mmCIF file of C-alpha atoms and ligand atoms in Angstrom:
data_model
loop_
_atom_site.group_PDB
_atom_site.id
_atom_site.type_symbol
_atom_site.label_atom_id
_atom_site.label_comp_id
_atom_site.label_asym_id
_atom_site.label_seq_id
_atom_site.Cartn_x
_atom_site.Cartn_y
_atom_site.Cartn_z
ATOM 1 C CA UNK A 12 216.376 164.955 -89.649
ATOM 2 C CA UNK A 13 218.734 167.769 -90.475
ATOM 3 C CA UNK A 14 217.845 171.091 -92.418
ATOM 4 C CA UNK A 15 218.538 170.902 -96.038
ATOM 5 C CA UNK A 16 220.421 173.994 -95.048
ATOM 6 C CA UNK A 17 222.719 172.117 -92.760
ATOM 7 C CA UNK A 18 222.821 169.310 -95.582
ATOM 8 C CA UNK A 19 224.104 171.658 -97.810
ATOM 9 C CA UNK A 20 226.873 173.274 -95.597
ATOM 10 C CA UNK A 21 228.462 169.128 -95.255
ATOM 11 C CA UNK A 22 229.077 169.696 -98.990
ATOM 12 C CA UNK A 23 232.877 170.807 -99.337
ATOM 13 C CA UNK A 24 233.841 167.181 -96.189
ATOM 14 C CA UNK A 25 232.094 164.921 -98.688
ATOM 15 C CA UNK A 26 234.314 166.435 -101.680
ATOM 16 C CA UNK A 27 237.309 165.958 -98.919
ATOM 17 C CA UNK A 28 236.092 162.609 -98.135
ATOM 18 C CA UNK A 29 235.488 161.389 -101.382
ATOM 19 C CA UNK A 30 239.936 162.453 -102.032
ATOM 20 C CA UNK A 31 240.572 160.555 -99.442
ATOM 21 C CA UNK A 32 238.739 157.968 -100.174
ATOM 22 C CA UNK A 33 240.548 154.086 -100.468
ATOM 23 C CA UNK A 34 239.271 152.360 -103.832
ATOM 24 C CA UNK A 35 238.276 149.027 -103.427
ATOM 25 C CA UNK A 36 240.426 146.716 -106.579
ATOM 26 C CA UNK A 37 238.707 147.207 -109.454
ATOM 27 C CA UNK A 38 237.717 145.180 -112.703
ATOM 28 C CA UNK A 39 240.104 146.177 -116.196
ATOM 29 C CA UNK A 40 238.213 148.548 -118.118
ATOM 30 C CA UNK A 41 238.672 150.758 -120.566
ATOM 31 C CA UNK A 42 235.294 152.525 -120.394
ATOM 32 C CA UNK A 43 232.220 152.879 -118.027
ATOM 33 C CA UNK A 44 228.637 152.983 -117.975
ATOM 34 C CA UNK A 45 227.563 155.327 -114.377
ATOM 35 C CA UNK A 46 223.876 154.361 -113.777
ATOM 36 C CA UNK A 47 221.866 155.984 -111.681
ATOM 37 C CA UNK A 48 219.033 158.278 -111.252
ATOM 38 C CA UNK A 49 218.335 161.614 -110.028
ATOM 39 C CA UNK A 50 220.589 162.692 -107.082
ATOM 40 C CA UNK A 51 222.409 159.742 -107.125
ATOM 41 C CA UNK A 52 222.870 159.591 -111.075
ATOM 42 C CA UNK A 53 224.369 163.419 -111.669
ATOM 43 C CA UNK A 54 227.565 161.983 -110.704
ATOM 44 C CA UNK A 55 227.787 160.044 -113.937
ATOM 45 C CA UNK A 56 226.949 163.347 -115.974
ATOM 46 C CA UNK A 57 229.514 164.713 -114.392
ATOM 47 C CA UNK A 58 232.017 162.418 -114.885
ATOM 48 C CA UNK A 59 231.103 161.779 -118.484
ATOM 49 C CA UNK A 60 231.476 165.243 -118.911
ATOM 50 C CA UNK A 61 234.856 165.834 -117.736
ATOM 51 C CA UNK A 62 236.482 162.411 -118.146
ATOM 52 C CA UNK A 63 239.542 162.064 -120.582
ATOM 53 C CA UNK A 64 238.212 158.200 -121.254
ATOM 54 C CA UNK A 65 235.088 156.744 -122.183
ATOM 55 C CA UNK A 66 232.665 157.366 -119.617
ATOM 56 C CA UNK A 67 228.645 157.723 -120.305
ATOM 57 C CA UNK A 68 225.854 158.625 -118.018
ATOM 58 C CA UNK A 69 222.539 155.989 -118.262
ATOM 59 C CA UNK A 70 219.296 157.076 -116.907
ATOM 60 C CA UNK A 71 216.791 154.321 -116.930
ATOM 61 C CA UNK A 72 216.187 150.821 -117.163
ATOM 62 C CA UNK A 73 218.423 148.239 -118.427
ATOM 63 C CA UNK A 74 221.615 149.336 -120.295
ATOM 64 C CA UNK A 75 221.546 150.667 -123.893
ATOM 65 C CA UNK A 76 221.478 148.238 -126.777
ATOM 66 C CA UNK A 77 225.636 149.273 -127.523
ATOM 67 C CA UNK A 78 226.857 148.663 -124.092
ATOM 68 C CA UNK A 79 227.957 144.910 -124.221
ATOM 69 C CA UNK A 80 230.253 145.629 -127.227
ATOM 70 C CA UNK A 81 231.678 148.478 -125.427
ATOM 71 C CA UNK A 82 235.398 147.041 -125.100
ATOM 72 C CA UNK A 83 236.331 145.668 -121.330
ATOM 73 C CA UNK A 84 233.162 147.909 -120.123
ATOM 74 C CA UNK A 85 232.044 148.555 -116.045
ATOM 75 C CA UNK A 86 229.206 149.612 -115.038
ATOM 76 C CA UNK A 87 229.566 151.500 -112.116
ATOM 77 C CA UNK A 88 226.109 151.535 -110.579
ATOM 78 C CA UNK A 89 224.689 154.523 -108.303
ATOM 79 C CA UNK A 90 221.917 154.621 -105.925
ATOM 80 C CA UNK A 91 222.371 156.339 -102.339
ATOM 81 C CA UNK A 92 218.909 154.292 -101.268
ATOM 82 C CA UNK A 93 219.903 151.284 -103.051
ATOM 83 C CA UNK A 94 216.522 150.294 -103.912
ATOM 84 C CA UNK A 95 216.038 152.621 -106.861
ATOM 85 C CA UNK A 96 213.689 150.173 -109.985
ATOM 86 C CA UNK A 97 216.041 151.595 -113.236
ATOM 87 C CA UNK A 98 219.359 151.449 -111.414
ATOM 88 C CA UNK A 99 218.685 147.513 -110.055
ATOM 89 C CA UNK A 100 217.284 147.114 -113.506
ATOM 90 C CA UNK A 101 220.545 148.209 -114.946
ATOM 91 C CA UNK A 102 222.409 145.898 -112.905
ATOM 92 C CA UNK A 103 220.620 142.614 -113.899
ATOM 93 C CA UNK A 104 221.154 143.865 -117.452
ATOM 94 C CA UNK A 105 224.688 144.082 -116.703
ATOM 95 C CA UNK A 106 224.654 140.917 -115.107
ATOM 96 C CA UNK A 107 222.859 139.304 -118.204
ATOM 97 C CA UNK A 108 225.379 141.190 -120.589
ATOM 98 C CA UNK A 109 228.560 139.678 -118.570
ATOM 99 C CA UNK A 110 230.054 143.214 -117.846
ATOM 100 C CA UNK A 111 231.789 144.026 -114.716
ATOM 101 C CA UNK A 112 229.417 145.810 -112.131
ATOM 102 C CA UNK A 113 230.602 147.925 -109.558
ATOM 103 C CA UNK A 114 228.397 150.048 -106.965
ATOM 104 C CA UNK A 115 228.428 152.756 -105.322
ATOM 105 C CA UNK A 116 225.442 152.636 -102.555
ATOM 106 C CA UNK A 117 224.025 154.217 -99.445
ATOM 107 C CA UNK A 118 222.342 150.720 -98.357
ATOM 108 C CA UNK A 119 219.546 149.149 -99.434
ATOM 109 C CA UNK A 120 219.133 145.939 -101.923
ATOM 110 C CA UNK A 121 222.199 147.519 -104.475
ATOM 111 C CA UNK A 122 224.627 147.444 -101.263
ATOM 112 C CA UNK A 123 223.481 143.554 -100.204
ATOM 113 C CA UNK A 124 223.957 142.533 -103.835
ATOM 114 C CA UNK A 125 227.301 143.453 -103.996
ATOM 115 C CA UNK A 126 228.233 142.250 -100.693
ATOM 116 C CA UNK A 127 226.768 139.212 -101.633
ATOM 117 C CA UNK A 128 228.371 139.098 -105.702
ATOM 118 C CA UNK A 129 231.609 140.230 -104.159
ATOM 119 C CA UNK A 130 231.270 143.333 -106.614
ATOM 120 C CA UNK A 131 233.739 146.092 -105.455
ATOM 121 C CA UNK A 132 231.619 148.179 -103.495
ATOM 122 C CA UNK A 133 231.927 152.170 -102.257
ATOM 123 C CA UNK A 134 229.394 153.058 -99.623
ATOM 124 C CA UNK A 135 228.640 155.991 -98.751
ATOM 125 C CA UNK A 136 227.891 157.739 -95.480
ATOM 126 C CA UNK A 137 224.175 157.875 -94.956
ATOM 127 C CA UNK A 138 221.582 160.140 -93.452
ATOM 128 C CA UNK A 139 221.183 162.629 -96.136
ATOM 129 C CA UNK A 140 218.629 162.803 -99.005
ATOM 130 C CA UNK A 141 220.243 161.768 -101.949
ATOM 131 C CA UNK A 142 220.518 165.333 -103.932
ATOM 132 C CA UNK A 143 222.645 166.316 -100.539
ATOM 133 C CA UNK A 144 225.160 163.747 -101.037
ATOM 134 C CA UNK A 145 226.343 164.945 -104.357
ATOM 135 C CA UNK A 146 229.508 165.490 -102.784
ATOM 136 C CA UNK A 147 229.979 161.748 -101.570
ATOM 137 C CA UNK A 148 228.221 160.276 -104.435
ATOM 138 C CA UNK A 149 229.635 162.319 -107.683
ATOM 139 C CA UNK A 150 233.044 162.097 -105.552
ATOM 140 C CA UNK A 151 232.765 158.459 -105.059
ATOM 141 C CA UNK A 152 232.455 158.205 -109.229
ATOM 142 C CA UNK A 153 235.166 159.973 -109.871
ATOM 143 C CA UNK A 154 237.416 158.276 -107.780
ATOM 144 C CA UNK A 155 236.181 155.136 -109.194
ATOM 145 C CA UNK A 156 236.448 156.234 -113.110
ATOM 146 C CA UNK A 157 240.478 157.659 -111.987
ATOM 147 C CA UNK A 158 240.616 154.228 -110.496
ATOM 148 C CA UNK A 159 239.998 152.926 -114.005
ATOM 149 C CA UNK A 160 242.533 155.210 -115.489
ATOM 150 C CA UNK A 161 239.782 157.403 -117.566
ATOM 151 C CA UNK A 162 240.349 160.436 -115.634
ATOM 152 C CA UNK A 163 243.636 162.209 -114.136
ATOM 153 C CA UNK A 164 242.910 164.688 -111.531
ATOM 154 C CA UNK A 165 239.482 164.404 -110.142
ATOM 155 C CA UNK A 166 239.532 168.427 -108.734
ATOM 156 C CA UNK A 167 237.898 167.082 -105.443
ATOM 157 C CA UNK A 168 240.248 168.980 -103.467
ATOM 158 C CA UNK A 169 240.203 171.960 -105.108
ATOM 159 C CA UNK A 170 235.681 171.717 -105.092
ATOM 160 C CA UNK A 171 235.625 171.499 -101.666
ATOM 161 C CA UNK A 172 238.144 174.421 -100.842
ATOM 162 C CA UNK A 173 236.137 176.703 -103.279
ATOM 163 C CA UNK A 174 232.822 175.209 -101.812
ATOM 164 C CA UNK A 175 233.377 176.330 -98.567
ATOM 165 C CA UNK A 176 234.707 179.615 -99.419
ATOM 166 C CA UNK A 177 231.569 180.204 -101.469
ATOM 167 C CA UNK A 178 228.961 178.687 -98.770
ATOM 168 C CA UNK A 179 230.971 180.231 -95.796
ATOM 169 C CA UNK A 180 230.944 179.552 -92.171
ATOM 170 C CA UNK A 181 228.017 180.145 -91.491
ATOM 171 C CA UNK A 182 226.125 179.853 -94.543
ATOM 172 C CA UNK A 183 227.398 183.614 -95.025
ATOM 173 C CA UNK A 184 229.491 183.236 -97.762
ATOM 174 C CA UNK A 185 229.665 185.468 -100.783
ATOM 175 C CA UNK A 186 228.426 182.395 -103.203
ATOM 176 C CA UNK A 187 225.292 182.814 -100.280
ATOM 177 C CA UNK A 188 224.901 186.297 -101.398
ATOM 178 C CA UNK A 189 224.956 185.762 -104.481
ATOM 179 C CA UNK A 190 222.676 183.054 -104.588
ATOM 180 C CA UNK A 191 219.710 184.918 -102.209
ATOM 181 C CA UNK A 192 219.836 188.122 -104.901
ATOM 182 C CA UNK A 193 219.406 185.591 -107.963
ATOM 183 C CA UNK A 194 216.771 184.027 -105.398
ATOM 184 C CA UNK A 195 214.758 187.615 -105.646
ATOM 185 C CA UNK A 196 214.523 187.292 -108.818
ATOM 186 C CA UNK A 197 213.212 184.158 -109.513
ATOM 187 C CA UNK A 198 210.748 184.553 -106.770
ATOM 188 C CA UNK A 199 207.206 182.771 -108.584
ATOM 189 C CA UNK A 200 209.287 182.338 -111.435
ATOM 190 C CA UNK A 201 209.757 179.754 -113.969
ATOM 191 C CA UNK A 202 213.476 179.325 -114.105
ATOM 192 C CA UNK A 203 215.445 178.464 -117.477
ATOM 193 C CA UNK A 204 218.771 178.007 -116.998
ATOM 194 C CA UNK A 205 221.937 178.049 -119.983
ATOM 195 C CA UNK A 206 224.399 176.941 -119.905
ATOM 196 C CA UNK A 207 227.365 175.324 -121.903
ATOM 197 C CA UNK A 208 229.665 172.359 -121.657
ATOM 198 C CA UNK A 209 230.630 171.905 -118.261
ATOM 199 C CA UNK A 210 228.222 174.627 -117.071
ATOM 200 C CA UNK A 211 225.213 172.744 -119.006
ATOM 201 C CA UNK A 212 225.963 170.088 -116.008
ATOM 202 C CA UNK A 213 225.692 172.442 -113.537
ATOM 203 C CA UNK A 214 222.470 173.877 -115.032
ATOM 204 C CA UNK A 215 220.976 170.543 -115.037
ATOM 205 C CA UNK A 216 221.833 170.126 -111.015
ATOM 206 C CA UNK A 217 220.146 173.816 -110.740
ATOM 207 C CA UNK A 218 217.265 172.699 -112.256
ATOM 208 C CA UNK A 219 216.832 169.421 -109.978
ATOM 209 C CA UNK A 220 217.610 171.616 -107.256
ATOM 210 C CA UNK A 221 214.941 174.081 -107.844
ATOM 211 C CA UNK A 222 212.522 171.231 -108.284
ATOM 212 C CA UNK A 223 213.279 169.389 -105.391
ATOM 213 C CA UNK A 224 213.903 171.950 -102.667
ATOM 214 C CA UNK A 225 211.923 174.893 -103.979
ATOM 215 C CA UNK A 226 208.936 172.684 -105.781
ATOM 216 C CA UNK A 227 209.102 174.987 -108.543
ATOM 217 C CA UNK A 228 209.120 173.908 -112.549
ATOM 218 C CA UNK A 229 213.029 174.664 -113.981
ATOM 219 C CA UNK A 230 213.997 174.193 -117.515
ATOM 220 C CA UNK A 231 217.584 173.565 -118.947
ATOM 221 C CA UNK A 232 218.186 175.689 -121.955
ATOM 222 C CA UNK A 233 221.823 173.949 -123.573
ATOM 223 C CA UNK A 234 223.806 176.241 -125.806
ATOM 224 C CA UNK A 235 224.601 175.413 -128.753
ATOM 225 C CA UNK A 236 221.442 173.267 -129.097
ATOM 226 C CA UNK A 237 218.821 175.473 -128.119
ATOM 227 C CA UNK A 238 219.953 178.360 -130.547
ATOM 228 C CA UNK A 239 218.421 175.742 -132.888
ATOM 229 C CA UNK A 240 214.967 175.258 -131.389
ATOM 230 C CA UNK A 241 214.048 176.373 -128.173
ATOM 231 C CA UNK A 242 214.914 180.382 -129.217
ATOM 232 C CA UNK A 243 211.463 180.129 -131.268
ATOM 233 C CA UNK A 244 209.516 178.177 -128.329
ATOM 234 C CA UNK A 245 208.858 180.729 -125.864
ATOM 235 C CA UNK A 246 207.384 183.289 -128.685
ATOM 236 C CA UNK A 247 203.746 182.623 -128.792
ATOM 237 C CA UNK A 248 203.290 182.406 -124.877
ATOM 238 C CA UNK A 249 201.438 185.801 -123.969
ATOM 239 C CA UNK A 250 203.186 188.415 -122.068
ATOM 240 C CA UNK A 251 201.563 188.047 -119.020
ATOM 241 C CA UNK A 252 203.085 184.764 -119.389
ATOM 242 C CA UNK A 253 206.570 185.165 -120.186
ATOM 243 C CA UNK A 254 206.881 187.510 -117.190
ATOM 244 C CA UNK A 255 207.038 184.479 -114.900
ATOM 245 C CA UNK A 256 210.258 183.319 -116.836
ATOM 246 C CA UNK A 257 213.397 184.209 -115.392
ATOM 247 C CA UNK A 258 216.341 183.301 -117.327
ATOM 248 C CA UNK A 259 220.024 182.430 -115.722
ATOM 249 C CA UNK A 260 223.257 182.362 -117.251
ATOM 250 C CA UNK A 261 226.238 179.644 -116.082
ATOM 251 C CA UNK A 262 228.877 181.033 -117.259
ATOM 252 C CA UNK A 263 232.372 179.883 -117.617
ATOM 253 C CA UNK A 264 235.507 181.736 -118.402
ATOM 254 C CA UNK A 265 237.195 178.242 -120.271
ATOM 255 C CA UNK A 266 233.751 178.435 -123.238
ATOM 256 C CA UNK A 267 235.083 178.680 -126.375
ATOM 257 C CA UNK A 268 234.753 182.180 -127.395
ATOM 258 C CA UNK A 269 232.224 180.503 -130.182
ATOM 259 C CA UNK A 270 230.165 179.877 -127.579
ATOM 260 C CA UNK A 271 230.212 183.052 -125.340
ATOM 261 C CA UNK A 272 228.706 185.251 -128.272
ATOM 262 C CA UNK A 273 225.791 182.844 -128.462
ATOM 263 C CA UNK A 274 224.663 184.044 -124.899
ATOM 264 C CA UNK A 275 223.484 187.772 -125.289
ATOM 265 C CA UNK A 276 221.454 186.671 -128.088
ATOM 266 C CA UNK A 277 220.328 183.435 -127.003
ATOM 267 C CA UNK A 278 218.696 184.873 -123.715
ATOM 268 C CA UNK A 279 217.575 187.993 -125.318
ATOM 269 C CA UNK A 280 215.407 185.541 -127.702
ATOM 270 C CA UNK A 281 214.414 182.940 -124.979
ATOM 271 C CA UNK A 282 213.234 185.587 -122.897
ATOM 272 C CA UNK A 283 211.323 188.720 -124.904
ATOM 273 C CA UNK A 284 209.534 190.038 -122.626
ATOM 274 C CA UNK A 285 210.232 187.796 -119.848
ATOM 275 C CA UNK A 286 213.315 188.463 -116.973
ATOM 276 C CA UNK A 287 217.125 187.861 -117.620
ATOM 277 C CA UNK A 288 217.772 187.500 -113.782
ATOM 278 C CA UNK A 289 221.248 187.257 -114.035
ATOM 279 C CA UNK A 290 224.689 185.679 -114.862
ATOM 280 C CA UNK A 291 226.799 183.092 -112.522
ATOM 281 C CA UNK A 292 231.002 182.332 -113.746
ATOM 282 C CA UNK A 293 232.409 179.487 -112.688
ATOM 283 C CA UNK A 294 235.255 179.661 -110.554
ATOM 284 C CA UNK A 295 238.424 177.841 -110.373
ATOM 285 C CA UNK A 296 240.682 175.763 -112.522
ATOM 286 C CA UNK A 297 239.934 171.926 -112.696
ATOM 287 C CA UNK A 298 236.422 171.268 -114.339
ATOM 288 C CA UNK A 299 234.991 169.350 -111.239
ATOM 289 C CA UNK A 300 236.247 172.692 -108.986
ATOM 290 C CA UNK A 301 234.126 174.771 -111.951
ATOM 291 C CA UNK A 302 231.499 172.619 -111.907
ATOM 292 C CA UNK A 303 231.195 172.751 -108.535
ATOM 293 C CA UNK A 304 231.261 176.545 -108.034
ATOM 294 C CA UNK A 305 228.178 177.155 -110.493
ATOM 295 C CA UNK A 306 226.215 173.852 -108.496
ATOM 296 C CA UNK A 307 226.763 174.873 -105.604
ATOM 297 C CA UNK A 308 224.907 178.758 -106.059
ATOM 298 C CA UNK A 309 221.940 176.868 -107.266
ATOM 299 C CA UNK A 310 221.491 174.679 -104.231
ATOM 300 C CA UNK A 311 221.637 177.881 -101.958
ATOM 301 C CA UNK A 312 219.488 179.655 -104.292
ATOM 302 C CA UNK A 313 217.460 176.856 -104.378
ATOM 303 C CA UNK A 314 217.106 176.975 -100.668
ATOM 304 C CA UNK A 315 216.715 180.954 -100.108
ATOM 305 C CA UNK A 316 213.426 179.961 -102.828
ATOM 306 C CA UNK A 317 211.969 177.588 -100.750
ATOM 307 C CA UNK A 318 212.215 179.827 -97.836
ATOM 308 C CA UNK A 319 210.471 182.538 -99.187
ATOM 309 C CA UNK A 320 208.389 180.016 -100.539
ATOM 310 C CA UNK A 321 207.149 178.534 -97.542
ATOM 311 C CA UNK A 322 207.799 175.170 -98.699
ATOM 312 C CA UNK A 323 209.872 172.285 -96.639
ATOM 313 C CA UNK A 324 213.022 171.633 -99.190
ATOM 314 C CA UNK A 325 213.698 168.366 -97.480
ATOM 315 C CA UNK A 326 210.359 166.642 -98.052
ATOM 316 C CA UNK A 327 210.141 165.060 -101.428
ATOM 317 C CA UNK A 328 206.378 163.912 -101.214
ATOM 318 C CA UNK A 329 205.563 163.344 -104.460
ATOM 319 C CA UNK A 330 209.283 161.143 -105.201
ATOM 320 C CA UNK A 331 207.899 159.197 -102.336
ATOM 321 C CA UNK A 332 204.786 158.719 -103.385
ATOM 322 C CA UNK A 333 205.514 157.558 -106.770
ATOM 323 C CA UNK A 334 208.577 154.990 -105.414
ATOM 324 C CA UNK A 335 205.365 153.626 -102.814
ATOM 325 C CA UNK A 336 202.725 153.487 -105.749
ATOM 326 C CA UNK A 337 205.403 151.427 -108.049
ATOM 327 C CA UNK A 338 206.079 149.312 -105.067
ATOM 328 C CA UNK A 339 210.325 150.235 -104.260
ATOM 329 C CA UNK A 340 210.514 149.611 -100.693
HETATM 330 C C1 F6R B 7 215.947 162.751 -103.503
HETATM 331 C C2 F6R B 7 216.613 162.720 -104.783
HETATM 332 C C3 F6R B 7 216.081 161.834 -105.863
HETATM 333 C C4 F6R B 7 216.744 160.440 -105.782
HETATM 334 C C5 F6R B 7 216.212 159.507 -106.868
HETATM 335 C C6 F6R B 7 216.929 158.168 -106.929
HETATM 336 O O1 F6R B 7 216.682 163.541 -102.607
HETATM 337 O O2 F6R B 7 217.562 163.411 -104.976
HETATM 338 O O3 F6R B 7 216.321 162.441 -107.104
HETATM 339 O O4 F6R B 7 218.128 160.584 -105.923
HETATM 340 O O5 F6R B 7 214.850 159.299 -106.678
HETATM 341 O O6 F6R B 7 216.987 157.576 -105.670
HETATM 342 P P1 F6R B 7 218.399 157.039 -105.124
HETATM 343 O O7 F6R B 7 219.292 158.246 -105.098
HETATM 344 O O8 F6R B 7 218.101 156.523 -103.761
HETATM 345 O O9 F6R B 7 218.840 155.996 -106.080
#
């Protein structure tokens, strides 16, 4: 099995593979459903986020109760195992519904249905864990959703030049710098992340990326939404407490200036008393590129944590166990 480190450092040829990539004919559509979950379903955040068309992220089972009067609706359905429960759930329901299904699929049972349904079908190189092949997998919905005319430029090129500038040769980058003094100081740390618009994506992969490699709790703190609850959450915690909070911006030089006066006094209230690590700006022009410049600091952070953690950020024992004790193959 490969390092997680090595995973990581594939990240800017799956962006470059995903461009390249030859999409299979695809169903009319005016809008899309991405299902999928975890690793394999932050593709469909981010292409709901920076879609010009309809597109919506579903995390679950089944579809929700609007999506068969959607007009001329796909579901494009995610899963780099194939044999994740919600997202096969979510294809029956499609199937039920009468909606066109398309899949995007590392193997497994979601892969042999659409072989078998004659769905178009995108399958991915496997061999990774799922959370490493965010390149091939959020690449692979992009394509598909410019395929369907709701997005222009997808920014995969310009992601995977920035990602390897930023991870460097040899993991020696300046986005690896970066990402090991941020990783000092959320050493035993809880880690809240804000973040904004595109950046609130990119928080959300930090904070599955912390879980999963580093085994440590992470917490997504949106802006403007948490100005209006969470800012009054973290006040009754004792001190001793809040000192194992370390707070990260994502930054990003395209937030409406609205939005970048919330942050000094967002973070100063989340965290009294507790650590305001640090700040991370996106890079680049296209949203996907800027996207992928903030993700791509928290999976090396994530990483440098584990390290100094002592903890194996492949192994995903307790997503395992789960999947076994609900009976997914
Ligand atoms: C494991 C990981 C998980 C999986 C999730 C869904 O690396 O990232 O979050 O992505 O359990 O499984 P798949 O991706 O196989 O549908």
């Amino acid at each position: 099995m490969m390092t997680m480190e090595a995973m990581i450092q594939t990240l800017p040829d799956q962006y470059r593979w995903a461009d390249r990539l030859s999409i299979p004919d695809l169903p009319p559509a005016r809008s899309a459903i991405v299902c999928g979950m975890g690793g394999s379903g932050i593709g469909g955040q981010v292409a709901a986020t920076i879609a010009e068309g309809p597109v919506f992220s579903h995390k679950g089972y089944g579809l929700p109760a609007w999506a068969s009067s959607l007009p001329d609706a796909v579901v494009i359905a995610t899963s780099y195992s194939g044999n994740t429960e919600e997202t096969l759930s979510a294809v029956e329901a499609a199937r039920e519904a009468g909606l066109h299904i398309v899949a995007v699929a590392g193997g497994g049972q979601l892969s042999e249905l659409a072989l078998a349904q004659n769905w178009p079908l995108v399958e991915v190189p496997g061999g990774l864990q799922p959370r490493a092949a965010f390149g091939y997998l959020t690449g692979a919905v992009l394509r598909l959703v410019q395929g369907l005319e709701l997005l222009d430029d997808t920014g995969l090129d310009e992601a995977a030049t920035l990602t390897d500038e930023l991870i460097g040769a040899d993991l020696d980058g300046p986005g690896r710098h970066l990402a090991d003094d941020l990783a000092e100081g959320l050493a035993g740390k809880i880690t809240v992340i804000a973040g904004s618009g595109i950046a609130s994506v990119a928080a959300y992969r930090w904070k599955t990326q912390i879980n999963e490699n580093a085994k440590t709790p992470a917490f997504v703190a949106t802006l403007p939404e948490a100005d209006h609850n969470e800012i009054e959450g973290w006040s009754t915690l004792g001190s001793a407490l809040r000192r194992t909070v370390g707070v990260v911006s994502l930054r990003d030089e395209a937030e409406p200036e609205r939005i970048g006066r919330r942050f000094e006094p967002t973070t100063r209230l989340l965290s009294e008393g507790a650590t305001i690590v640090g700040e991370v700006w996106a890079q680049g022009s296209s949203p996907l590129a800027r996207i992928a410049s903030l993700a791509v600091i928290g999976d090396l952070a994530s990483l440098r944590l584990a390290r100094d953690a002592g903890v194996d950020p492949v192994a995903v024992d307790a997503i395992q166990e789960l999947k076994r004790t609900l009976g997914e193959p």
